PDB file of C-alpha atoms in Angstrom:
ATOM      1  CA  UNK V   6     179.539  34.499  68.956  1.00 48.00           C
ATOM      2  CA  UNK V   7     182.125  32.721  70.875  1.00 51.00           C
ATOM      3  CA  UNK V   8     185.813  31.252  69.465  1.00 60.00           C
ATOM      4  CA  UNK V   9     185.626  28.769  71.881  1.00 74.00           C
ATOM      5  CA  UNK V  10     189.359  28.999  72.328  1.00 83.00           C
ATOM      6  CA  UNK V  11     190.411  30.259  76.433  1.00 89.00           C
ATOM      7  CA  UNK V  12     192.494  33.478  76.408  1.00 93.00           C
ATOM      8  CA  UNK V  13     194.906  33.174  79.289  1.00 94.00           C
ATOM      9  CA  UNK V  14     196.140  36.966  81.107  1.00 96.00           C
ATOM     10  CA  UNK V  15     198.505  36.936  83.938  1.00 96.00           C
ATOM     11  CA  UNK V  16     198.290  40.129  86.075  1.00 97.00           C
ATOM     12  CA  UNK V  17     201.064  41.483  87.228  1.00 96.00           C
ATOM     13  CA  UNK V  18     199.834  43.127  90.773  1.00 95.00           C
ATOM     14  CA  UNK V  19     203.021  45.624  91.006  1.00 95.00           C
ATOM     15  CA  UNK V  20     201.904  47.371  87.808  1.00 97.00           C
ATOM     16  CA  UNK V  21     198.998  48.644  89.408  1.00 97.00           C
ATOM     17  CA  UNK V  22     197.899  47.225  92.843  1.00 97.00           C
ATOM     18  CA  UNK V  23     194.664  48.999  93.352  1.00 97.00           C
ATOM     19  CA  UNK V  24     193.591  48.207  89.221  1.00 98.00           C
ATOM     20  CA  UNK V  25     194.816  44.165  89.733  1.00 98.00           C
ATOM     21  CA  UNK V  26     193.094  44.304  92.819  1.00 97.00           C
ATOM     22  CA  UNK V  27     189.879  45.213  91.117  1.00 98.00           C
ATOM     23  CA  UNK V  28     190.082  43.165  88.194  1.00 98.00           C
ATOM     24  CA  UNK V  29     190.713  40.171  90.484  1.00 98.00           C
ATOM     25  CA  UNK V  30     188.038  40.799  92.467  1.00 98.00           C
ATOM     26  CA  UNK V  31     185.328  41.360  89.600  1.00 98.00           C
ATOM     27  CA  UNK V  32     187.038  38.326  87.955  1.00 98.00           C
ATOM     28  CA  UNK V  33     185.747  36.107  91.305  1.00 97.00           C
ATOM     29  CA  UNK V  34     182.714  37.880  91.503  1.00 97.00           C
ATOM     30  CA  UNK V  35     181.993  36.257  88.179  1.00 97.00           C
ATOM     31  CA  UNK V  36     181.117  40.003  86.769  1.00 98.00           C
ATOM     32  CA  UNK V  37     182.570  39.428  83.471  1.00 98.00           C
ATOM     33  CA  UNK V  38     180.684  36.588  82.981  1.00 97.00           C
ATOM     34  CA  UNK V  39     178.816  36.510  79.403  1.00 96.00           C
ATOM     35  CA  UNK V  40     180.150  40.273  79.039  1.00 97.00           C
ATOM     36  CA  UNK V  41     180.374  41.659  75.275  1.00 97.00           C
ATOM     37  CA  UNK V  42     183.907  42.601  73.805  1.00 96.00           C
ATOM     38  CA  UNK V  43     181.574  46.176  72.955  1.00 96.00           C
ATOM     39  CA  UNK V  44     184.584  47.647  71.385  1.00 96.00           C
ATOM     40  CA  UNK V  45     186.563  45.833  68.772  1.00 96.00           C
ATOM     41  CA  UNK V  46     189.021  48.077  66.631  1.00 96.00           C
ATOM     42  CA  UNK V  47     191.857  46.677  64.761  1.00 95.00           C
ATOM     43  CA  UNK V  48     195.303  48.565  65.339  1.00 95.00           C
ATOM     44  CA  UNK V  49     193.973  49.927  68.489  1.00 97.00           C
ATOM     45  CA  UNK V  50     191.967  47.959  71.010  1.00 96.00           C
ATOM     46  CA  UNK V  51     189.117  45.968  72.300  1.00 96.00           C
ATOM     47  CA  UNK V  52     187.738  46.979  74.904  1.00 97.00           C
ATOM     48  CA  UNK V  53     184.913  45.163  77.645  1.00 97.00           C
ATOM     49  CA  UNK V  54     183.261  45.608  81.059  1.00 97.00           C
ATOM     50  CA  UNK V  55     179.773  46.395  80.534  1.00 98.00           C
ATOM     51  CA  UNK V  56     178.516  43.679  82.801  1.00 98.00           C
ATOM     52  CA  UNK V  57     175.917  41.181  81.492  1.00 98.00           C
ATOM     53  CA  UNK V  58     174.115  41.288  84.979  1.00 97.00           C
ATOM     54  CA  UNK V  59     172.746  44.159  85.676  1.00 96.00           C
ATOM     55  CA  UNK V  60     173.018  44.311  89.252  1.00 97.00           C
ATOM     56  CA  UNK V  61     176.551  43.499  88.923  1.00 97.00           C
ATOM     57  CA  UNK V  62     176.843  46.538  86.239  1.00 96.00           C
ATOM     58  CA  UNK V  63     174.831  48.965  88.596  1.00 96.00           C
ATOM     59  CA  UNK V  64     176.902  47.708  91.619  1.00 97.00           C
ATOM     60  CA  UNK V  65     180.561  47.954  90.446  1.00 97.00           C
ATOM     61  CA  UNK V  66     179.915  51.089  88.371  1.00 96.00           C
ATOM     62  CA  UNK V  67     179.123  52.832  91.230  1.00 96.00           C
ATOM     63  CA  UNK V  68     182.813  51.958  93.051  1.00 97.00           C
ATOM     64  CA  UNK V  69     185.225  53.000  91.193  1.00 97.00           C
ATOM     65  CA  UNK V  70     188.606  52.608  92.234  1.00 97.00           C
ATOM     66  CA  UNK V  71     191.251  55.930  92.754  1.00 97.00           C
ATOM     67  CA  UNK V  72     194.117  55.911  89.703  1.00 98.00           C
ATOM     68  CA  UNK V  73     197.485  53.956  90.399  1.00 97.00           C
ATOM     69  CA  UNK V  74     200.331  56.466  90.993  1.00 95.00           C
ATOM     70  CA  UNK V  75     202.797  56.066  87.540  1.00 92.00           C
ATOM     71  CA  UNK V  76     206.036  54.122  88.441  1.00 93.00           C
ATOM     72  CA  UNK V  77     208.897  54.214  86.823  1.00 92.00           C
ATOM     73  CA  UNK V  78     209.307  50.625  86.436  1.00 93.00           C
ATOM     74  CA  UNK V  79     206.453  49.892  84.389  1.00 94.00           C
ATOM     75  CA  UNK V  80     206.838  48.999  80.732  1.00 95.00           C
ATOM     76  CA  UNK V  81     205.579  50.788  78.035  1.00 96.00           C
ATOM     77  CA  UNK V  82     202.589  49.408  76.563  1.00 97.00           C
ATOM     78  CA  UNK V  83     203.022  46.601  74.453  1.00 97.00           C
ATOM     79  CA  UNK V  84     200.284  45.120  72.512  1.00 97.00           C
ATOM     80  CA  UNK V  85     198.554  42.051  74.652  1.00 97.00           C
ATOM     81  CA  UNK V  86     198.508  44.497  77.713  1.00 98.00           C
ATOM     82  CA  UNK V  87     195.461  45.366  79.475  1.00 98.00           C
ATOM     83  CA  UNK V  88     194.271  48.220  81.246  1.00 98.00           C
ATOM     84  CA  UNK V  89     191.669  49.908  82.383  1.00 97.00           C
ATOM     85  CA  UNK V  90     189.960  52.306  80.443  1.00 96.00           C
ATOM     86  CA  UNK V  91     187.578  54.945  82.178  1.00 94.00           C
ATOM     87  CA  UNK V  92     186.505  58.711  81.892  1.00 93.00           C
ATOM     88  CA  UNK V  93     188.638  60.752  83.916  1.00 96.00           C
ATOM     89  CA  UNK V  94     190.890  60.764  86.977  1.00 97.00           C
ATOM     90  CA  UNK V  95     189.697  58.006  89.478  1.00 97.00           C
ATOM     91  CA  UNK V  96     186.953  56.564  87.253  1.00 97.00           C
ATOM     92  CA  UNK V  97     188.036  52.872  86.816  1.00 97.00           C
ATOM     93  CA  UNK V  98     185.219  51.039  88.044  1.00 96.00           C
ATOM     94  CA  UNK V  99     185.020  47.219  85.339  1.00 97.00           C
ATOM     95  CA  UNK V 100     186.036  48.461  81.701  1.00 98.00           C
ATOM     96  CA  UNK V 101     189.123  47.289  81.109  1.00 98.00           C
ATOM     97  CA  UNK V 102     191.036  47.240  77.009  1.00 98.00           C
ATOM     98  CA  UNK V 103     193.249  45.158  75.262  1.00 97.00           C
ATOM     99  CA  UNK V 104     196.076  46.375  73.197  1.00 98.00           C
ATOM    100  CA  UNK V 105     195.663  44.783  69.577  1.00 96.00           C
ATOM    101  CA  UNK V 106     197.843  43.204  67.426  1.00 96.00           C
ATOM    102  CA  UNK V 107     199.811  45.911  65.191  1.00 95.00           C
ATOM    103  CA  UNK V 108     198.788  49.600  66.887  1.00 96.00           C
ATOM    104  CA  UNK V 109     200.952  51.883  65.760  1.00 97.00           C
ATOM    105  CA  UNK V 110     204.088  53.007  68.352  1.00 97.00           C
ATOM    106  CA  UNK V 111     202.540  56.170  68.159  1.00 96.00           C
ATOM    107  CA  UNK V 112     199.012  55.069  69.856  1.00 97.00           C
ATOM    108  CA  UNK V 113     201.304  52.699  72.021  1.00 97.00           C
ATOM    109  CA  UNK V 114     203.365  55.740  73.427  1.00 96.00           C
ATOM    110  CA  UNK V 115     199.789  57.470  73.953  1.00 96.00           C
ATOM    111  CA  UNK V 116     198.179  54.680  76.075  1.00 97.00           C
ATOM    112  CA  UNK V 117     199.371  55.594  80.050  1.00 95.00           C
ATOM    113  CA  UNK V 118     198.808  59.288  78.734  1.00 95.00           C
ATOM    114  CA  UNK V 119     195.452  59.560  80.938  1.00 95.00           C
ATOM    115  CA  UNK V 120     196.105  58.480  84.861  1.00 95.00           C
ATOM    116  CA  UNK V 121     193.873  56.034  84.634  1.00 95.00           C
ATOM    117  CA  UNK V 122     195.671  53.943  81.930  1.00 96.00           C
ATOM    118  CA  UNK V 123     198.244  51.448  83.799  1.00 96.00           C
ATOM    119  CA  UNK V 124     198.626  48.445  82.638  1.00 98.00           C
ATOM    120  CA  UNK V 125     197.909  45.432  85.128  1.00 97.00           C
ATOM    121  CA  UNK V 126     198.548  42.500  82.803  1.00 97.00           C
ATOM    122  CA  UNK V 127     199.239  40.804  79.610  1.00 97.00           C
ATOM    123  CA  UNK V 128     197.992  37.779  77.211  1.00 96.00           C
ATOM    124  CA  UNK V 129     199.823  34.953  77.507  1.00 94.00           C
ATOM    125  CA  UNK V 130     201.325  33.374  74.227  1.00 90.00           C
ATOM    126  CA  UNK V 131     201.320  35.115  70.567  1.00 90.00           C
ATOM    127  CA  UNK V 132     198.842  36.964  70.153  1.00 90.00           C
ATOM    128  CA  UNK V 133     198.500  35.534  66.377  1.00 87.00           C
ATOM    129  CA  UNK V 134     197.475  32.224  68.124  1.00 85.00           C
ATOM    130  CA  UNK V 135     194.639  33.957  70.826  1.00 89.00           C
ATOM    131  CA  UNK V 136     191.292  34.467  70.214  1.00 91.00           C
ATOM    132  CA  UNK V 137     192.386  38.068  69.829  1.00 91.00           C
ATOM    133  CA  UNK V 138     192.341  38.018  65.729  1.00 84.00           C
ATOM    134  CA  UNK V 139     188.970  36.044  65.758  1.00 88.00           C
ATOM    135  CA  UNK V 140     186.751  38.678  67.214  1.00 91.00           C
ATOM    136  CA  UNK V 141     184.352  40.574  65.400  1.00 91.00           C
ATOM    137  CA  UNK V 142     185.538  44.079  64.907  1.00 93.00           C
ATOM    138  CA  UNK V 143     182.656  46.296  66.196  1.00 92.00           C
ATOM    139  CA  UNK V 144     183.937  49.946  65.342  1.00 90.00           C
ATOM    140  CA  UNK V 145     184.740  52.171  67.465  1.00 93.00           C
ATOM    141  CA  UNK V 146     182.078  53.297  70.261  1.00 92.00           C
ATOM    142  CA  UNK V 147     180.162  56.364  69.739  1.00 90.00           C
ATOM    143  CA  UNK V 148     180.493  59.449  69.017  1.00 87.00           C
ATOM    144  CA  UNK V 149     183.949  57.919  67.757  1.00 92.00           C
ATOM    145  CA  UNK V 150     182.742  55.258  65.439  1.00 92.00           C
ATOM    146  CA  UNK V 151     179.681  53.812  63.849  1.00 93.00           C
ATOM    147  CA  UNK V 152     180.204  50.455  67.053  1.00 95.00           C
ATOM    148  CA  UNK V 153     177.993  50.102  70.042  1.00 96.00           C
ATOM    149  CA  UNK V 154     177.019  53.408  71.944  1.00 96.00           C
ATOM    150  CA  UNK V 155     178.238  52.213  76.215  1.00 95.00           C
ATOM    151  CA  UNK V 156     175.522  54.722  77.034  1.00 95.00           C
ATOM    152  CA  UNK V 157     173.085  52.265  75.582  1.00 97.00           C
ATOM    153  CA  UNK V 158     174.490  49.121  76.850  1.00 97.00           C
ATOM    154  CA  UNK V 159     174.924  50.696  80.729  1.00 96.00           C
ATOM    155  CA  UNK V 160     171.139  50.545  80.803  1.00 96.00           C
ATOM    156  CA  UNK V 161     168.893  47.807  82.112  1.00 96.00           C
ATOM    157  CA  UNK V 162     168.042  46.875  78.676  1.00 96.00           C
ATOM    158  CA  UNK V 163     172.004  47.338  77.508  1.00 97.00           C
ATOM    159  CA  UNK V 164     172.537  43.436  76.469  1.00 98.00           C
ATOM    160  CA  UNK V 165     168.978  43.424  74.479  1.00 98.00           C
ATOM    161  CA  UNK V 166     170.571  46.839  72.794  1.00 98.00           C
ATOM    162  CA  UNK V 167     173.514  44.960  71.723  1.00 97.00           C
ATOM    163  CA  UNK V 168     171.656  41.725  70.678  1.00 96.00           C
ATOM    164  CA  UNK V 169     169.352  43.743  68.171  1.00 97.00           C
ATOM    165  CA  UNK V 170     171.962  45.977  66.861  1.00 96.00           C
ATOM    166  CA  UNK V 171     175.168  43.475  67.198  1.00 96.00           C
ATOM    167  CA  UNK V 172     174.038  39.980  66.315  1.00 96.00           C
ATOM    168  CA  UNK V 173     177.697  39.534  65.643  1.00 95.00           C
ATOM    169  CA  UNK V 174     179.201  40.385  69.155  1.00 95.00           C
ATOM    170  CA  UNK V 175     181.858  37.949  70.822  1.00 95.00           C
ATOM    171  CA  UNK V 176     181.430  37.566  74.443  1.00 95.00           C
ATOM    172  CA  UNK V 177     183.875  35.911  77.313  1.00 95.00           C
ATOM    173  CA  UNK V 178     181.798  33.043  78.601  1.00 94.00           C
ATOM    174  CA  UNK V 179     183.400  32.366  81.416  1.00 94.00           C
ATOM    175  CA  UNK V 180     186.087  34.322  83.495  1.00 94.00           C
ATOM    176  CA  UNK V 181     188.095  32.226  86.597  1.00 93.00           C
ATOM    177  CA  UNK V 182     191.043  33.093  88.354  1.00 94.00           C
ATOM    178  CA  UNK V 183     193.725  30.320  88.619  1.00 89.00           C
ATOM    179  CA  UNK V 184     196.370  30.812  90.942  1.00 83.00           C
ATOM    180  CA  UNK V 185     199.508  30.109  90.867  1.00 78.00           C
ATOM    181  CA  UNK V 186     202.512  29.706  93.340  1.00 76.00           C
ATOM    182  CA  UNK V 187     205.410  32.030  92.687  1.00 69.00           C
ATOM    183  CA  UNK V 188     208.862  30.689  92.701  1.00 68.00           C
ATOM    184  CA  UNK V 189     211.679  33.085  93.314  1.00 59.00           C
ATOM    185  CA  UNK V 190     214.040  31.453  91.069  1.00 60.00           C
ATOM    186  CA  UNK V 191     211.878  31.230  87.873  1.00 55.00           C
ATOM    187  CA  UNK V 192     210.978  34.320  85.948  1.00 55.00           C
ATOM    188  CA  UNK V 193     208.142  35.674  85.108  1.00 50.00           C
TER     189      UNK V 193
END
């Protein structure tokens, strides 16, 4: 299932160098391509990376990228931020989340608990008028939830996994970086 409708981020490099870096590099590489939005929970977050391509899963997974050191000039997260999500320190390899419409300030003072959890962008625009409150709310993973188990979907039959169980999955079709020119005296 697709909306059809683009969803625009901007990352914001200074948040977290080394995570932007990686996310803009995956981004060109084209490896979230046709990748599910495995973990859809209202309130909380959605949450992607699995790569569609298997090479590009097996690849990437096995890189990941040392935690960003906290700064002190870093908002809080806000819902529309994204981050990466992962498994311990120094584990962010191409799973990144979304922070949902309406979590609670008490999950939002949570996320950027675990050192892997620094925000490197935001959606651009209301959230209201993203695909954001279009998806199809999966659950939450396993052992969580009753959603889609990432154990499943990181093997080489992962996408057939979610295509029996999930008939009702969104996925990004297409994922391009467009850059733009920074001007000093505008604001961000």
């Amino acid at each position: 299932r697709e909306t059809g409708q683009p969803l625009n981020i901007r990352v914001i490099p200074w948040w977290s160098p080394r995570g932007a870096s990686r996310f803009l590099e995956l981004v060109r590489d084209h490896y979230y391509d046709g990748c599910a939005l495995n973990r859809v929970v209202p309130n909380f977050l959605t949450q992607f990376g699995i790569a569609a391509d298997t090479e590009k899963r097996r690849h990437w997974r096995s890189r990941p990228i040392t935690d960003d050191p906290k700064r002190e000039d870093v908002p809080s997260f806000l819902p529309g931020m994204i981050s990466y999500a992962g498994s311990g320190p120094d584990s962010r390899s191409g799973e990144v989340f979304i922070v949902m419409p309406d979590t609670p300030q008490r999950q939002l003072e949570h996320f950027g608990t675990n050192s892997w959890e620094t925000p490197f962008g935001i959606v651009q625009g209301k959230l209201e008028g993203t695909p954001i409150s279009k998806w199809h709310v999966t659950g939450d993973i396993k052992p969580f939830g009753d959603g889609t188990d990432p154990q499943k979907i990181y093997q080489d039959d992962g996408y057939e996994y979610l295509g029996t169980h999930f008939p009702e999955l969104d996925y990004i079709e297409t994922c391009f970086v467009e850059e733009i020119e920074l001007n000093a005296d505008k604001e961000l």
